[in-house]
Every structure is written in C-alpha cells, then in structure tokens.
DNA sequence: GTTGTGACGACTT
DNA sequence: AAAGTCGCCACAA
C-alpha cells in the first residue's frame, strides 16, 4: 500500500501546476521530493479522488507526450482539456513554451520552426 | 514468494 | 528513428 503522505505530496505538486502549463511525471516526482519515482506519480493520479479536483491533465509524459493509451477516451479528454486552457500541440507533442522553468531542457530540445 | 504489468524515464544499441 | 535495457515500485494474480 502506498504511504498516503507520499500521495499528498504528489497531489500537492500536481495542484501547483499553473493553468496553461504542464509538467512531466518525472518533474512532479522531483518537485514532490521523490526523484526517480515518476511511476508513483501515475499511481497517485490513478488513485486521486475526483473530489480533489486535481489538474491531472497537466501531467504529461517525458518530452511533452500524452501518456495515456493512444486513441483512448482518456487521452482525448486530456488533450481537449489542455487545448481548452490554451496549451498548443505540435503534432503529438506539447509546445516547449508550456513547460515550467525547471523542466528538463534536453528533453525539450526541439522547436517548432519559427 | 514470484511474475507480469504499467497514467514513467534515462540510457544504450 | 526505433528498440532494448535498466531503475523504479505499487498492485494483482
């Protein structure tokens, strides 16, 4: 069983993602003080009570790709929610401008051509 | 106890 | 670009 204090820390880190921005699972884990525990972030989101009203859609896979099964209803909903708050996609990836300051720049080393 | 799976990710081939 | 490998670990069977 997961320690609920860990879940709380993760949920708090997710709640802190500003509207219009995204963070990767790895970043959320780091911000929660749990480096290398990206998988746990996924678990935490799965276990999160809907009542918490977490911005779960702002958590994405490394490099800005949606991690939910491609073509799934959940994946469509996530993209829709993101676009609805101004997050722009370039192909399957989220534009670099939407990542927070401590995002891993190496993973974001791509740019839509200017 | 062991194995497989997965809302992950960094590395190496 | 694509496919393996490894680290990570909760969970179900």
XYZ file of N, CA and C in Angstrom, chain A residues 8-18 21-37 41 58-59 98-104:
114
model
N -0.136 12.606 -0.828
C -0.462 14.010 -0.560
C 0.582 14.929 -1.163
N 1.849 14.559 -1.027
C 2.916 15.390 -1.576
C 2.822 15.469 -3.092
N 2.515 14.340 -3.698
C 2.377 14.318 -5.154
C 1.177 15.141 -5.589
N 0.071 14.931 -4.895
C -1.141 15.683 -5.260
C -0.913 17.186 -5.115
N -0.166 17.559 -4.101
C 0.122 18.991 -3.900
C 0.969 19.519 -5.054
N 1.926 18.729 -5.489
C 2.796 19.155 -6.597
C 1.980 19.300 -7.877
N 1.037 18.404 -8.070
C 0.183 18.478 -9.261
C -0.709 19.712 -9.185
N -1.263 19.941 -8.022
C -2.163 21.084 -7.838
C -1.446 22.403 -8.092
N -0.112 22.388 -7.955
C 0.669 23.619 -8.097
C 1.017 23.944 -9.542
N 0.677 23.081 -10.461
C 0.967 23.363 -11.868
C 0.013 24.446 -12.348
N 0.546 25.565 -12.806
C -0.317 26.674 -13.226
C -1.146 26.318 -14.453
N 0.026 25.550 -18.247
C 1.343 24.939 -18.252
C 1.209 23.449 -17.969
N 2.279 22.722 -18.257
C 2.285 21.295 -17.979
C 3.579 20.913 -17.266
N 3.597 19.743 -16.686
C 4.802 19.209 -16.055
C 4.846 17.714 -16.344
N 6.030 17.167 -16.450
C 6.133 15.729 -16.712
C 6.017 14.967 -15.398
N 5.766 13.681 -15.527
C 5.668 12.831 -14.333
C 6.963 12.938 -13.530
N 8.087 12.926 -14.238
C 9.374 12.999 -13.557
C 9.533 14.310 -12.802
N 9.102 15.408 -13.411
C 9.192 16.709 -12.750
C 8.325 16.755 -11.506
N 7.114 16.251 -11.639
C 6.216 16.247 -10.491
C 6.845 15.450 -9.353
N 7.439 14.321 -9.713
C 8.083 13.490 -8.689
C 9.197 14.279 -8.006
N 10.027 14.939 -8.793
C 11.126 15.719 -8.210
C 10.593 16.818 -7.309
N 9.576 17.524 -7.789
C 9.013 18.621 -7.004
C 8.382 18.110 -5.718
N 7.989 16.848 -5.709
C 7.377 16.273 -4.510
C 8.459 15.683 -3.602
N 9.719 15.860 -4.016
C 10.813 15.318 -3.214
C 10.985 13.825 -3.387
N 10.567 13.305 -4.539
C 10.652 11.875 -4.800
C 11.313 11.593 -6.141
N 12.579 11.950 -6.274
C 13.266 11.746 -7.547
C 13.223 10.279 -7.991
N 13.117 10.094 -9.270
C 13.056 8.751 -9.882
C 11.787 7.989 -9.538
N 10.802 8.672 -9.010
C 9.561 7.977 -8.676
C 8.436 8.385 -9.618
N 3.891 8.736 -9.501
C 3.022 9.862 -9.843
C 1.824 9.353 -10.637
N -2.636 18.233 -16.667
C -1.399 18.997 -16.871
C -0.170 18.148 -16.629
N -0.350 16.892 -16.337
C 0.785 15.983 -16.140
C 0.932 15.131 -17.392
N 5.107 25.727 -22.833
C 4.160 25.410 -21.768
C 4.781 24.695 -20.578
N 6.093 24.443 -20.672
C 6.739 23.755 -19.572
C 7.268 24.747 -18.548
N 7.309 24.326 -17.311
C 7.801 25.171 -16.235
C 9.298 25.388 -16.335
N 9.823 26.263 -15.489
C 11.218 26.675 -15.565
C 12.197 25.526 -15.341
N 11.888 24.622 -14.441
C 12.840 23.551 -14.145
C 12.605 22.299 -14.976
N 11.954 22.487 -16.098
C 11.755 21.354 -16.991
C 13.104 20.910 -17.550
N 13.193 19.666 -17.896
C 14.426 19.127 -18.453
C 14.596 19.614 -19.892
